[in-house]
mmCIF file of C-alpha atoms in Angstrom:
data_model
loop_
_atom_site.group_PDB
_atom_site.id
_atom_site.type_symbol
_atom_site.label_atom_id
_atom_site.label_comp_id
_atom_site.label_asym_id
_atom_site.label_seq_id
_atom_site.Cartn_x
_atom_site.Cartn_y
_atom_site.Cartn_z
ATOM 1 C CA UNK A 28 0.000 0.000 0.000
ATOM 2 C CA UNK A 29 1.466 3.513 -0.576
ATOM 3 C CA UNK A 30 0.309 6.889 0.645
ATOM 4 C CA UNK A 31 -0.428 9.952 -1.942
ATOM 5 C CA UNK A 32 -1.216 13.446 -1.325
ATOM 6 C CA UNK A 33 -0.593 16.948 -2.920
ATOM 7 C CA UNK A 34 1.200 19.196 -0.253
ATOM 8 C CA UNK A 35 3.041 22.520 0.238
ATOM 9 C CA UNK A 36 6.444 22.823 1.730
ATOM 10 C CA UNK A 37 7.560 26.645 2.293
ATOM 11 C CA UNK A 38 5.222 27.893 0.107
ATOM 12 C CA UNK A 39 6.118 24.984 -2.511
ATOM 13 C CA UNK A 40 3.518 22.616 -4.394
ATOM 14 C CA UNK A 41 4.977 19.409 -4.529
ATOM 15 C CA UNK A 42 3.454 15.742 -4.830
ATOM 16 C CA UNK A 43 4.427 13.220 -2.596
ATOM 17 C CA UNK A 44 3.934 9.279 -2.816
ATOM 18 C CA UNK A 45 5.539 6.723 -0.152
ATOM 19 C CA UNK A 46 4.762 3.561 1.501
ATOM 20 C CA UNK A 47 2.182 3.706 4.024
ATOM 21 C CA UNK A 48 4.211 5.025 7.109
ATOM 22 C CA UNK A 49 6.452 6.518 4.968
ATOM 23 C CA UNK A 50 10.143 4.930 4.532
ATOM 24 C CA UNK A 51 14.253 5.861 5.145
ATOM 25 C CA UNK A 52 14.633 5.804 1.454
ATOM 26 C CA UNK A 53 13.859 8.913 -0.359
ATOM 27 C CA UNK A 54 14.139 10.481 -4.369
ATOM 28 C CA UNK A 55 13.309 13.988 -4.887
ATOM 29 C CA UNK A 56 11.538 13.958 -8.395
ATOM 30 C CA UNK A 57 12.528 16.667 -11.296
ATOM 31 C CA UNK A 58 9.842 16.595 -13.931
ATOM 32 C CA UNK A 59 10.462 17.132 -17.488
ATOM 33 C CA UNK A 60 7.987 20.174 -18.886
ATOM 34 C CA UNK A 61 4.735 18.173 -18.024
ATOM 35 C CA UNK A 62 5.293 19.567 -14.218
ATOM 36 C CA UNK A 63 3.540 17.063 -11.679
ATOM 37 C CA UNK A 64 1.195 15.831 -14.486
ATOM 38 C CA UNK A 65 0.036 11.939 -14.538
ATOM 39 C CA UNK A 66 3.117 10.751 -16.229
ATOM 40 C CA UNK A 67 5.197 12.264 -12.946
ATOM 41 C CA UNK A 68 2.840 11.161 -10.597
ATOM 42 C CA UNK A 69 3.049 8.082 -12.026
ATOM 43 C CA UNK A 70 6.743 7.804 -11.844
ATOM 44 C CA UNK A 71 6.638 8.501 -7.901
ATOM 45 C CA UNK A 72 4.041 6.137 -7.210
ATOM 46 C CA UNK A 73 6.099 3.079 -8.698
ATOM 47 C CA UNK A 74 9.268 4.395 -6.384
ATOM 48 C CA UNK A 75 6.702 4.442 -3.688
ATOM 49 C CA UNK A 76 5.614 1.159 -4.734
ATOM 50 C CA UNK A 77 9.701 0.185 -4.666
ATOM 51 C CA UNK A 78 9.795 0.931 -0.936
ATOM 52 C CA UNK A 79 11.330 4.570 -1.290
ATOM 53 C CA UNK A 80 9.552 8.164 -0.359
ATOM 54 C CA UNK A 81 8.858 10.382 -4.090
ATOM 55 C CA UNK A 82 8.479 13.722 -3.272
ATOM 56 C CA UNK A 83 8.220 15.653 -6.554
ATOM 57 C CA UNK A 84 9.202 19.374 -7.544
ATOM 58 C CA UNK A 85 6.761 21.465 -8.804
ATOM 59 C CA UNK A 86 8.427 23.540 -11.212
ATOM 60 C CA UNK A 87 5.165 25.554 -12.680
ATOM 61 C CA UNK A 88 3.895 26.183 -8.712
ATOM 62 C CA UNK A 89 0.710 25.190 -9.752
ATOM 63 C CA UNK A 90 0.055 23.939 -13.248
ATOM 64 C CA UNK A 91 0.600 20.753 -15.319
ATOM 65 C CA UNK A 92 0.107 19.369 -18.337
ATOM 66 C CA UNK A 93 -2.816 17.883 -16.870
ATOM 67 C CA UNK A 94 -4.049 21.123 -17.485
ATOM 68 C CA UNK A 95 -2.061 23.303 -19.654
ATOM 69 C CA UNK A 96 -1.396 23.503 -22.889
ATOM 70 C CA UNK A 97 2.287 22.106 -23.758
ATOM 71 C CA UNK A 98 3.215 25.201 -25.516
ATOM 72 C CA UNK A 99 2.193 28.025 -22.667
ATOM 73 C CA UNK A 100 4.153 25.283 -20.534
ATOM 74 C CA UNK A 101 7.133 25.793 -23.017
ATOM 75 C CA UNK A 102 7.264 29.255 -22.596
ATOM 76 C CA UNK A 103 7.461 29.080 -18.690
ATOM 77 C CA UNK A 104 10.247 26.560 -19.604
ATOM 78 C CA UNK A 105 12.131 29.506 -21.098
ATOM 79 C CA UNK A 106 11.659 31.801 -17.971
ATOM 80 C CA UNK A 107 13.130 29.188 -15.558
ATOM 81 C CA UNK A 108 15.999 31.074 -13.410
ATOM 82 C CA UNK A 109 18.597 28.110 -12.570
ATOM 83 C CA UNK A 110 19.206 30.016 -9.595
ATOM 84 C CA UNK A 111 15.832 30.120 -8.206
ATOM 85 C CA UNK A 112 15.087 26.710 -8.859
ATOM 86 C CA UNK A 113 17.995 24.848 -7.465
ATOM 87 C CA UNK A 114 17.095 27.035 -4.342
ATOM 88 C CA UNK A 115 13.480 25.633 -4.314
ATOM 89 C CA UNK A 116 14.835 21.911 -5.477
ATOM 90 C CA UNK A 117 17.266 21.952 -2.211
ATOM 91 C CA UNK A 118 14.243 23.178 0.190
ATOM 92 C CA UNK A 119 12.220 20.028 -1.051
ATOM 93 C CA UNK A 120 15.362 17.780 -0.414
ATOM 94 C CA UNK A 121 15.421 19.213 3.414
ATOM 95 C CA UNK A 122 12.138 18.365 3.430
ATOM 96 C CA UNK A 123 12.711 14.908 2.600
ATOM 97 C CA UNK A 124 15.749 14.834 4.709
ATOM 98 C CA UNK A 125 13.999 16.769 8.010
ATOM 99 C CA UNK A 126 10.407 16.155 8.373
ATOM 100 C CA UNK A 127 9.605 13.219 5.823
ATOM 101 C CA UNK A 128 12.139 11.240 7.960
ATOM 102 C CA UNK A 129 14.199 9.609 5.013
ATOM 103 C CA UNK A 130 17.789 8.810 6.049
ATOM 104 C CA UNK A 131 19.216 8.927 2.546
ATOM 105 C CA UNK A 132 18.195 10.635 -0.685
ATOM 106 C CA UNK A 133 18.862 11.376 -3.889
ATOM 107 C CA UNK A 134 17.363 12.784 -7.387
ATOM 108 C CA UNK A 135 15.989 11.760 -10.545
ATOM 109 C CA UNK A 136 15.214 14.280 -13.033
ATOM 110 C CA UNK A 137 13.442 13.296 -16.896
ATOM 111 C CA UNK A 138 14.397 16.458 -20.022
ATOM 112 C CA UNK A 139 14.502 19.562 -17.912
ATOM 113 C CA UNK A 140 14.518 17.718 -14.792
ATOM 114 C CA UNK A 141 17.501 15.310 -15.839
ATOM 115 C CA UNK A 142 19.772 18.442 -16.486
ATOM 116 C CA UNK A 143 18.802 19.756 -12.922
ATOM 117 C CA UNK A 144 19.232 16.668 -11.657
ATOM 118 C CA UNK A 145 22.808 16.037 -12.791
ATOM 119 C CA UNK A 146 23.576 20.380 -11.392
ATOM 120 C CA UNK A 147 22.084 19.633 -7.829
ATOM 121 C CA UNK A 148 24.326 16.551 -7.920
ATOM 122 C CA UNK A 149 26.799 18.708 -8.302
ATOM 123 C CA UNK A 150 26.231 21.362 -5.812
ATOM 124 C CA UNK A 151 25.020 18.706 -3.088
ATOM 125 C CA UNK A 152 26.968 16.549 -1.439
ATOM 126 C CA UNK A 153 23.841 14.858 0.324
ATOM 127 C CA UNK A 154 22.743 13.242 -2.248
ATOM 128 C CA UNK A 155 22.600 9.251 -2.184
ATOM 129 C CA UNK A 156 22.459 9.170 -5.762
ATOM 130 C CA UNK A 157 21.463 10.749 -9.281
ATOM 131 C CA UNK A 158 19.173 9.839 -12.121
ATOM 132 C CA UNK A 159 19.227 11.754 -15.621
ATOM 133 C CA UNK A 160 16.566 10.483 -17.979
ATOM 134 C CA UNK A 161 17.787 11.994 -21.160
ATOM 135 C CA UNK A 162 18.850 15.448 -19.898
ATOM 136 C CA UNK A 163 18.006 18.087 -21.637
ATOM 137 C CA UNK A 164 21.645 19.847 -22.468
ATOM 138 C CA UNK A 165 21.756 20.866 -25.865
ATOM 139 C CA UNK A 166 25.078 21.919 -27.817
ATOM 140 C CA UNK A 167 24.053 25.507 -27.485
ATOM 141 C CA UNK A 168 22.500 26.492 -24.022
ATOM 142 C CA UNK A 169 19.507 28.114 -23.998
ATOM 143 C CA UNK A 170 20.203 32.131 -23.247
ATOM 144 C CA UNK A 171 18.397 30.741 -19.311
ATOM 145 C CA UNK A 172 20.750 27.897 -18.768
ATOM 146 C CA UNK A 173 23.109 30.323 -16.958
ATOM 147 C CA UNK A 174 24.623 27.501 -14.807
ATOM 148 C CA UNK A 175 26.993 24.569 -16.360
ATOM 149 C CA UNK A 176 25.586 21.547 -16.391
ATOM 150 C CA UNK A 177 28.839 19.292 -17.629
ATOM 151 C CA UNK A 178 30.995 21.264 -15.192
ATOM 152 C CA UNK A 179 28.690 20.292 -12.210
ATOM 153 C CA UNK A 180 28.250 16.692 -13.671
ATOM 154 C CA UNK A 181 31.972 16.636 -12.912
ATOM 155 C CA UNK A 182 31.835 17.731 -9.211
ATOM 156 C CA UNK A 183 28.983 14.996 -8.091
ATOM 157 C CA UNK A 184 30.686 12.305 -5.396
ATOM 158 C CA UNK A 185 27.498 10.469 -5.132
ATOM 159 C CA UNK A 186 26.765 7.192 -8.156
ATOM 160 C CA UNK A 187 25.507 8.356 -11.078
ATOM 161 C CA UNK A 188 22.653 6.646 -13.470
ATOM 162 C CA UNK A 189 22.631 8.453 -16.522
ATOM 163 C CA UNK A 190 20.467 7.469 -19.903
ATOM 164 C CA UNK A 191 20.987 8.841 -23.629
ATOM 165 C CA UNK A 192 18.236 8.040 -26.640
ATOM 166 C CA UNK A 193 20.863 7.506 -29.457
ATOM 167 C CA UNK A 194 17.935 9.691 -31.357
ATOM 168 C CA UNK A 195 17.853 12.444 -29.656
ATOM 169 C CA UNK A 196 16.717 15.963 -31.699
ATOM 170 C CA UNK A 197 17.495 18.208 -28.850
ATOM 171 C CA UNK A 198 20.590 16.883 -26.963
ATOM 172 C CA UNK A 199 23.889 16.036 -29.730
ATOM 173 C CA UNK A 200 26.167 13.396 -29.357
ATOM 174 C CA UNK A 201 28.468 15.260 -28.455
ATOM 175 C CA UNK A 202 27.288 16.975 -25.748
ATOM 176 C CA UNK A 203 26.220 13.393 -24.856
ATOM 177 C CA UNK A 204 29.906 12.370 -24.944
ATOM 178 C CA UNK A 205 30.895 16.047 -22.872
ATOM 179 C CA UNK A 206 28.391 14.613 -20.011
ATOM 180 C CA UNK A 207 29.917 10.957 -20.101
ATOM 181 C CA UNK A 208 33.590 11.873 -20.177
ATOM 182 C CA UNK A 209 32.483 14.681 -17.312
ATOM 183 C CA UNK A 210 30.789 11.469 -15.325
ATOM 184 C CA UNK A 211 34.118 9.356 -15.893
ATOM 185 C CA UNK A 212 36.221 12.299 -14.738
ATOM 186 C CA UNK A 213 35.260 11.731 -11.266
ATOM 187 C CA UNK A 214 37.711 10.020 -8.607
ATOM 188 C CA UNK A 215 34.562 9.064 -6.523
ATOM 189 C CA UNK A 216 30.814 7.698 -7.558
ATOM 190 C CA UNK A 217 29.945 5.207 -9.854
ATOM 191 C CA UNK A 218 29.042 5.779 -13.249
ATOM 192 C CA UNK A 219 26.217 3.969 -15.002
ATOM 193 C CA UNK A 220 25.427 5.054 -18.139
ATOM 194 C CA UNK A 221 22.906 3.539 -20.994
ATOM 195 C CA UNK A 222 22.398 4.184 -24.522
ATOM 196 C CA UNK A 223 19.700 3.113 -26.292
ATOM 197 C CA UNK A 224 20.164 3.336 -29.958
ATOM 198 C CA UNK A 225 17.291 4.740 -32.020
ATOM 199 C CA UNK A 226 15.067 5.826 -28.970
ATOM 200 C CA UNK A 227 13.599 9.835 -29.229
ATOM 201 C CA UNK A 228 13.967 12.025 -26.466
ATOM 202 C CA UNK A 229 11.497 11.484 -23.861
ATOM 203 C CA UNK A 230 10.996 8.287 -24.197
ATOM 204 C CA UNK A 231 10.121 7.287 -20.758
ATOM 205 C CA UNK A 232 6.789 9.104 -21.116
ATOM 206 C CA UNK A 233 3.508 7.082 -21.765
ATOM 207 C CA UNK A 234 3.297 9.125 -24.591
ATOM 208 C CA UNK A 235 6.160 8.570 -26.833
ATOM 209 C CA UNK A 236 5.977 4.449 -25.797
ATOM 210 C CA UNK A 237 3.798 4.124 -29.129
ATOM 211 C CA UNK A 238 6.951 3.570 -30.664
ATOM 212 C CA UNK A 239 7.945 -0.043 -30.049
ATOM 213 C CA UNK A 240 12.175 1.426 -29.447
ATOM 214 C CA UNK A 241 10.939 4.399 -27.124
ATOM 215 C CA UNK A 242 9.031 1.205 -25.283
ATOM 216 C CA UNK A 243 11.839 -1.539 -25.120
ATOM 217 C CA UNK A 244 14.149 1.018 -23.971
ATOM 218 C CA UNK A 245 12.123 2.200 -21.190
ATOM 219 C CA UNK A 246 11.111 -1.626 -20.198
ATOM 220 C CA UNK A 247 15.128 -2.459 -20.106
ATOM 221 C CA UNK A 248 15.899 0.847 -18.384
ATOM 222 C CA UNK A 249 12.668 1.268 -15.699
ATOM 223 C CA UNK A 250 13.587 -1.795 -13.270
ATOM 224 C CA UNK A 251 17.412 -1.096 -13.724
ATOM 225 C CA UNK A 252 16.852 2.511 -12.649
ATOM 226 C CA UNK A 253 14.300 1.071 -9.370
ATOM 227 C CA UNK A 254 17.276 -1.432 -8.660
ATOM 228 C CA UNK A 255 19.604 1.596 -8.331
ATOM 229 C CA UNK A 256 17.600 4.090 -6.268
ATOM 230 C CA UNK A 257 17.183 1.005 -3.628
ATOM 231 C CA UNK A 258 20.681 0.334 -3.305
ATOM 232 C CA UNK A 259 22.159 3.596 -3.114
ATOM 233 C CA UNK A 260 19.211 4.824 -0.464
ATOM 234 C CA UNK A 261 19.585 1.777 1.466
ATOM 235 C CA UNK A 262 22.367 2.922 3.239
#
């Protein structure tokens, strides 16, 4: 049985899923542009279901794509202040780390999220762990992306899960290959990193699984990435 509720944490939405009675194990969630839509929720209720504590960012503060057009949700994609939202990300992870009781945590991001995920990793040395579902770090950064993400994929100490479409239209190989060699830079923290050849970006979401690739690489790649989160929060 798990445990699901919508709640706010300094003045932050955020969804939360967890075994009944809550757990030690926790995963602060980084959505892609969806927000805490179904696809999200989703996500956090299988870690839930995996034993671990899914809180999930909010990074719209209020909207989804459960609601909101895709492209109005693009545009607040392009307003994002890296700044401002690693400050609300490492609020939520206190949260998780203070009040939710979880011993260990660490963070799985999908697009948008993924990049985050792999910066925070980088700027916190709490973290049990990080998951990038194809990050979102194109050859040219967008004029918001005012914080490095390869250079703070370099700094993480914590193991590393990181997963590349061999498809993908908005992240090049090469900055693919500037992530990995920034991963295998590292004197301390695993790195685990998959490529599935063929598979579009995004292709975790329900929606892109249509395509039979996008769908065999997120059945290989779903339990693998459950396996990892319950090792490296199980202290």
């Amino acid at each position: 049985m798990i445990e699901t509720s919508y709640l706010t944490v300094d003045g932050l939405n955020a969804y939360l899923a967890r075994p009944e009675g809550g757990s030690a194990a926790g995963m602060l969630l980084l959505p892609m542009i969806t927000g805490i839509g179904e696809q999200v929720r989703e996500f956090a209720d299988d870690l839930a279901r995996a034993g671990v504590t899914a809180l999930s960012w909010d990074p719209w503060h209020g909207v989804s794509s459960d609601d909101t057009p895709i492209g109005e949700l693009r545009a607040r994609m392009d307003r994002l202040d890296d700044e401002v939202v690693l400050t609300e990300q490492r609020r939520l992870l206190d949260h998780l780390l203070g009040e939710l009781g979880c011993g260990r945590a660490g963070v799985i991001g999908w697009c948008l999220g993924g990049r985050f995920a792999l910066i925070l990793g980088g700027r916190d040395e709490r973290l049990a762990n990080v998951v990038a579902y194809h990050p979102t770090v194109p050859g040219t950064p967008a004029p918001n992306h005012t914080v490095d993400a390869v250079e703070h994929t370099a700094r993480i100490k914590a193991p590393v899960m990181m997963l590349y479409p061999g498809a993908d239209a908005l992240v090049p190989l090469r900055s693919f290959q500037r992530l990995q060699s920034a991963l295998q830079s590292r004197e301390s923290g695993a790195s685990i990193v998959h490529v599935y050849p063929n598979a579009a970006h995004g292709f975790s979401a329900r929606s892109r699984r249509d395509d039979p690739i996008n769908a065999e690489a997120f059945d290989i790649s779903w339990p693998q990435v459950l396996d990892f989160v319950r090792v490296t929060t199980a202290g």
